[in-house]
């Protein structure tokens, strides 16, 4: 039957409950958000606990502004000491570049560099995206978020500046190395001595260097960005070497995190008088 | 050293719906999950749809999810499961299902087509290509890929967010971009195609948050994240966020 009237618009159906991700239309209809039967939650849990423990400890120590120097050791959290309010460290790296106006803990002035380095580190990113943000909590376990844009926008697009923190990490590691050299003295400043604290700082700096050198940006800068390794044999060798360290980047990230906290704790214990540094010679 | 009866739950259905169905099925020594699926087909579920080909982990056809983990059925040994464990087999949950364990993976072929292919260098005839081993080694790792698409299936960027499928190529094809960008003879740049920039601008590299699930599931053990995606991110930084590199390139191009 011919008619020029439009058929009435069908009533709008009630909006279906939002279904996204693995529950999207067209995918295999499975109500469970994941079907993993192993302990997939263990790793993100341990990661979150480990990182939280470090954050709590380092926040306390960074703001404490005390017990960070015990001749001849200086805590890695407070070195170099850039504030004028640093304790008198006759034997430590102390450059009061910041004037009197800086009243807070001098640790805050230097800690932003290692903090930025680790926050933008490719491994730590993985660790906290999984452990704290559940994005994803584990592989093939649906994440709880409705939307996801990854590192395409502000603020996460800033992760791309990681290499600058890598550049800054080198002078920081050099200064900590200098601190270790200074630690080969006794309390009066005479050279050629060593105590347990020297060993603690030495292990710490070795791990920090290994972590820094195993950085993905480092791997890229030393050779990864080349197209023809054959034309750059030295850089190729360096790239290969950094690549070997890089495959252990996660391990080094954890070891150096623990060692830096332990080194600080050691100085704290000695400086506060809770522990007497055993001298070897 | 014996035969036993296992409890399987297999997803049966199609795009209109379906569910997990229970089966009791015999298992012999040395078998893999795909063997059991075939036994089900032969004995109790003649119409069970499953895609497979080589049974040797080389064709990439038998991708599925076993106890919630993306895997090749032909490479998943029954001996890794306890005898009284229920084994759940579902199709890949990132792609539209066709029937039973078979999914429509055309998303991946669309993404493959979006990556501009190798650009032959000018003045070098095919057959005259000469490359040194150290120059091709890196991209050779990526060529082990069997296109099983388990990495694409696991990647949360598209698995958990259907709407990202448009913008994101997925680990397999970002790895392809990396492979070509590292290729010693690819002449894309001379032809005005900047693969480093387009990795981010056109193939969605920024969506990847380097959480490494692609690496975790790859049956060829390709270090997708460490060797392809992160290096590609660093290359994109060279182009887009590093004024030093930008300046260096400018000066060098002038001379
Ligand atoms: S590392 Fe990136 S590409 Fe690989 S699964 Fe994770 S988000 Fe996806
Ligand atoms: S990269 Fe690995 S997981 Fe991804 S398609 Fe290739 S073989 Fe499969
Ligand atoms: S420090 Fe971890 S990637 Fe650079
Ligand atoms: S059947 Fe070929 S990879 Fe499993």
Coordinates of N, CA and C in Angstrom, one line a residue, chain A residues 127-244:
Chain A
X127 N 55.9 -2.2 36.4 CA 55.7 -2.7 37.7 C 54.5 -1.9 38.3
X128 N 54.5 -0.6 38.2 CA 53.4 0.1 38.8 C 52.1 0.1 38.0
X129 N 52.3 0.1 36.7 CA 51.0 -0.1 35.9 C 50.3 -1.4 36.3
X130 N 51.1 -2.4 36.5 CA 50.4 -3.7 36.8 C 50.0 -3.7 38.3
X131 N 51.0 -3.3 39.2 CA 50.8 -3.5 40.6 C 49.8 -2.5 41.2
X132 N 49.9 -1.2 40.8 CA 49.0 -0.2 41.4 C 47.8 0.1 40.6
X133 N 48.0 0.1 39.3 CA 46.9 0.6 38.4 C 46.1 -0.5 37.8
X134 N 46.6 -1.7 38.0 CA 45.9 -2.9 37.4 C 45.6 -2.7 35.9
X135 N 46.6 -2.3 35.2 CA 46.4 -2.0 33.8 C 47.5 -2.7 32.9
X136 N 47.4 -3.9 32.8 CA 46.5 -4.9 33.4 C 47.1 -5.5 34.7
X137 N 46.2 -6.1 35.5 CA 46.8 -6.7 36.7 C 47.7 -7.9 36.4
X138 N 47.3 -8.7 35.4 CA 48.1 -9.8 34.9 C 47.7 -10.1 33.5
X139 N 48.4 -10.9 32.8 CA 48.1 -11.1 31.4 C 46.7 -11.8 31.3
X140 N 45.9 -11.4 30.4 CA 44.6 -12.0 30.1 C 43.7 -11.9 31.3
X141 N 44.0 -11.0 32.3 CA 43.0 -10.7 33.4 C 42.5 -9.3 33.1
X142 N 41.2 -9.2 32.9 CA 40.6 -8.0 32.5 C 40.9 -6.9 33.5
X143 N 41.2 -5.7 32.9 CA 41.5 -4.6 33.8 C 40.2 -3.9 34.2
X144 N 40.1 -3.2 35.3 CA 38.8 -2.7 35.8 C 38.5 -1.4 35.1
X145 N 39.3 -0.8 34.3 CA 39.0 0.5 33.7 C 38.2 0.5 32.5
X146 N 37.3 1.5 32.4 CA 36.4 1.6 31.2 C 37.1 2.1 30.0
X147 N 38.1 3.1 30.2 CA 38.8 3.7 29.1 C 40.2 3.5 29.3
X148 N 40.9 3.5 28.2 CA 42.4 3.3 28.3 C 43.0 4.1 27.1
X149 N 44.0 5.0 27.4 CA 44.7 5.6 26.4 C 46.2 5.5 26.5
X150 N 46.6 4.7 27.5 CA 48.0 4.3 27.6 C 48.9 5.6 27.7
X151 N 50.0 5.6 27.0 CA 50.9 6.7 27.1 C 50.8 7.7 26.0
X152 N 49.5 7.8 25.5 CA 49.3 8.7 24.3 C 49.1 10.1 24.7
X153 N 48.7 10.4 26.0 CA 48.3 11.8 26.4 C 49.0 12.2 27.6
X154 N 48.9 13.5 27.9 CA 49.3 14.0 29.2 C 48.5 13.3 30.3
X155 N 49.1 13.0 31.4 CA 50.5 13.1 31.8 C 51.4 12.0 31.4
X156 N 50.8 10.8 31.0 CA 51.7 9.7 30.8 C 52.6 9.9 29.5
X157 N 52.2 10.8 28.6 CA 53.1 11.0 27.5 C 54.5 11.5 27.9
X158 N 54.5 12.0 29.1 CA 55.8 12.5 29.7 C 56.8 11.4 29.9
X159 N 56.3 10.2 29.9 CA 57.3 9.1 30.1 C 58.3 9.1 29.0
X160 N 58.1 9.7 27.9 CA 59.0 9.8 26.9 C 60.3 10.6 27.2
X161 N 60.3 11.3 28.3 CA 61.5 12.0 28.7 C 62.5 11.2 29.5
X162 N 62.2 9.9 29.6 CA 63.1 9.0 30.4 C 64.6 9.2 30.1
X163 N 64.9 9.4 28.9 CA 66.4 9.5 28.6 C 67.0 10.7 29.2
X164 N 66.3 11.8 29.5 CA 66.9 12.9 30.2 C 67.2 12.5 31.6
X165 N 66.3 11.8 32.2 CA 66.7 11.3 33.6 C 67.8 10.4 33.6
X166 N 68.0 9.7 32.5 CA 69.1 8.8 32.3 C 70.4 9.7 32.3
X167 N 70.4 10.8 31.5 CA 71.5 11.6 31.5 C 71.9 12.2 32.9
X168 N 70.8 12.6 33.6 CA 71.1 13.1 35.0 C 71.6 12.0 35.9
X169 N 71.2 10.8 35.6 CA 71.5 9.7 36.5 C 73.0 9.4 36.6
X170 N 73.7 9.8 35.5 CA 75.1 9.6 35.4 C 75.9 10.5 36.4
X171 N 75.7 11.8 36.4 CA 76.4 12.6 37.5 C 76.0 12.1 38.9
X172 N 74.7 11.8 39.1 CA 74.3 11.3 40.4 C 75.1 10.1 40.8
X173 N 75.3 9.1 39.9 CA 76.1 7.9 40.2 C 77.5 8.3 40.4
X174 N 78.0 9.3 39.7 CA 79.4 9.7 39.8 C 79.6 10.2 41.2
X175 N 78.7 11.0 41.7 CA 78.9 11.6 43.0 C 78.8 10.5 44.1
X176 N 77.9 9.6 43.9 CA 77.8 8.5 44.9 C 79.1 7.7 44.9
X177 N 79.7 7.6 43.7 CA 81.0 6.9 43.6 C 82.1 7.6 44.4
X178 N 82.0 8.9 44.2 CA 83.0 9.8 45.0 C 82.8 9.6 46.5
X179 N 81.5 9.4 46.9 CA 81.3 9.2 48.3 C 81.9 7.8 48.8
X180 N 81.9 6.9 47.9 CA 82.4 5.6 48.2 C 83.9 5.7 48.4
X181 N 84.6 6.5 47.5 CA 86.0 6.7 47.6 C 86.3 7.4 48.9
X182 N 85.5 8.4 49.3 CA 85.7 9.1 50.6 C 85.6 8.1 51.8
X183 N 84.8 7.1 51.5 CA 84.5 6.1 52.6 C 85.7 5.2 52.9
X184 N 86.8 5.3 52.1 CA 88.0 4.5 52.4 C 88.9 5.3 53.3
X185 N 88.3 5.9 54.3 CA 89.1 6.7 55.3 C 88.6 6.3 56.7
X186 N 89.4 6.8 57.6 CA 88.8 6.5 59.0 C 88.1 7.8 59.5
X187 N 87.7 7.8 60.7 CA 86.9 8.9 61.2 C 87.7 10.2 61.3
X188 N 89.1 10.1 61.3 CA 89.9 11.3 61.3 C 90.2 11.8 59.9
X189 N 89.8 11.0 58.9 CA 90.1 11.5 57.5 C 91.4 10.9 57.0
X190 N 92.0 9.9 57.6 CA 93.2 9.3 57.1 C 92.8 8.2 56.1
X191 N 93.6 8.2 55.0 CA 93.2 7.3 53.9 C 93.6 5.9 54.2
X192 N 93.1 4.9 53.4 CA 93.5 3.6 53.4 C 92.8 2.7 54.4
X193 N 91.6 3.1 54.9 CA 90.9 2.4 55.8 C 89.6 1.9 55.3
X194 N 89.0 0.9 55.9 CA 87.8 0.4 55.4 C 87.0 -0.2 56.6
X195 N 85.7 0.0 56.5 CA 84.8 -0.5 57.5 C 83.6 -1.2 56.9
X196 N 82.8 -1.8 57.6 CA 81.6 -2.5 57.1 C 80.8 -1.5 56.2
X197 N 80.7 -0.3 56.7 CA 80.0 0.8 55.9 C 80.6 1.0 54.5
X198 N 81.9 0.9 54.4 CA 82.5 1.1 53.1 C 82.0 0.0 52.2
X199 N 82.0 -1.2 52.7 CA 81.5 -2.3 51.9 C 80.0 -2.1 51.5
X200 N 79.2 -1.7 52.4 CA 77.8 -1.5 52.1 C 77.7 -0.4 51.0
X201 N 78.4 0.7 51.1 CA 78.3 1.7 50.0 C 78.9 1.2 48.7
X202 N 79.9 0.4 48.8 CA 80.5 -0.2 47.6 C 79.6 -1.1 46.8
X203 N 78.9 -2.0 47.5 CA 78.0 -2.9 46.9 C 76.8 -2.0 46.3
X204 N 76.4 -1.0 47.0 CA 75.3 -0.2 46.6 C 75.7 0.5 45.3
X205 N 76.9 1.1 45.2 CA 77.2 1.9 44.0 C 77.4 0.9 42.8
X206 N 77.9 -0.3 43.1 CA 78.1 -1.2 42.0 C 76.7 -1.6 41.4
X207 N 75.7 -1.8 42.3 CA 74.4 -2.1 41.8 C 73.7 -0.9 41.1
X208 N 74.0 0.3 41.6 CA 73.4 1.5 41.0 C 74.0 1.7 39.6
X209 N 75.3 1.5 39.4 CA 75.9 1.6 38.1 C 75.4 0.5 37.2
X210 N 75.2 -0.7 37.7 CA 74.7 -1.8 36.8 C 73.3 -1.5 36.4
X211 N 72.5 -1.0 37.3 CA 71.1 -0.6 37.0 C 71.1 0.5 35.9
X212 N 71.9 1.5 36.2 CA 71.9 2.7 35.2 C 72.4 2.3 33.8
X213 N 73.4 1.4 33.8 CA 74.0 1.0 32.5 C 73.0 0.1 31.8
X214 N 72.1 -0.6 32.5 CA 71.3 -1.5 31.9 C 70.0 -0.9 31.4
X215 N 69.9 0.4 31.5 CA 68.7 1.2 31.1 C 68.4 1.0 29.6
X216 N 67.2 0.9 29.3 CA 66.8 0.8 27.9 C 67.2 2.0 27.0
X217 N 67.1 3.2 27.7 CA 67.5 4.4 26.9 C 69.0 4.4 26.7
X218 N 69.8 3.9 27.6 CA 71.2 3.7 27.5 C 71.5 2.8 26.3
X219 N 70.8 1.7 26.3 CA 71.0 0.7 25.2 C 70.7 1.4 23.8
X220 N 69.7 2.2 23.8 CA 69.4 2.9 22.6 C 70.5 3.9 22.2
X221 N 70.9 4.6 23.2 CA 71.9 5.7 22.9 C 73.2 5.2 22.5
X222 N 73.7 4.1 23.2 CA 75.0 3.6 22.9 C 75.1 3.0 21.5
X223 N 74.0 2.4 21.0 CA 74.1 1.8 19.7 C 72.7 1.4 19.1
X224 N 71.7 1.3 20.0 CA 70.4 0.8 19.5 C 69.8 1.6 18.4
X225 N 70.2 2.9 18.3 CA 69.6 3.7 17.3 C 70.2 3.6 15.9
X226 N 71.3 2.9 15.9 CA 72.0 2.7 14.6 C 71.2 1.8 13.6
X227 N 71.4 2.0 12.4 CA 70.8 1.1 11.4 C 71.9 0.1 11.0
X228 N 73.2 0.5 10.9 CA 74.2 -0.4 10.4 C 75.3 -0.6 11.5
X229 N 75.1 -1.7 12.3 CA 76.1 -2.0 13.3 C 77.5 -2.2 12.7
X230 N 77.5 -2.7 11.5 CA 78.8 -3.1 10.8 C 79.7 -1.9 10.6
X231 N 79.0 -0.7 10.6 CA 79.8 0.5 10.4 C 80.3 1.1 11.7
X232 N 79.9 0.6 12.8 CA 80.2 1.2 14.1 C 80.6 0.0 15.0
X233 N 81.7 -0.6 14.8 CA 82.1 -1.8 15.6 C 82.1 -1.5 17.1
X234 N 82.6 -0.3 17.5 CA 82.8 -0.1 18.9 C 81.4 0.1 19.6
X235 N 80.6 0.9 18.9 CA 79.2 1.0 19.5 C 78.4 -0.3 19.4
X236 N 78.7 -1.1 18.4 CA 78.0 -2.4 18.4 C 78.4 -3.2 19.6
X237 N 79.7 -3.2 19.9 CA 80.2 -4.0 21.0 C 79.5 -3.5 22.3
X238 N 79.5 -2.1 22.4 CA 78.8 -1.5 23.6 C 77.4 -1.9 23.7
X239 N 76.7 -1.9 22.6 CA 75.3 -2.2 22.5 C 75.1 -3.7 23.0
X240 N 75.9 -4.5 22.5 CA 75.8 -5.9 22.9 C 76.0 -6.1 24.4
X241 N 77.0 -5.4 24.9 CA 77.3 -5.5 26.3 C 76.1 -4.9 27.2
X242 N 75.7 -3.7 26.8 CA 74.5 -3.2 27.5 C 73.3 -4.1 27.4
X243 N 73.2 -4.7 26.2 CA 72.0 -5.6 26.0 C 72.0 -6.7 27.0
X244 N 73.2 -7.2 27.3 CA 73.3 -8.3 28.3 C 72.9 -7.9 29.6

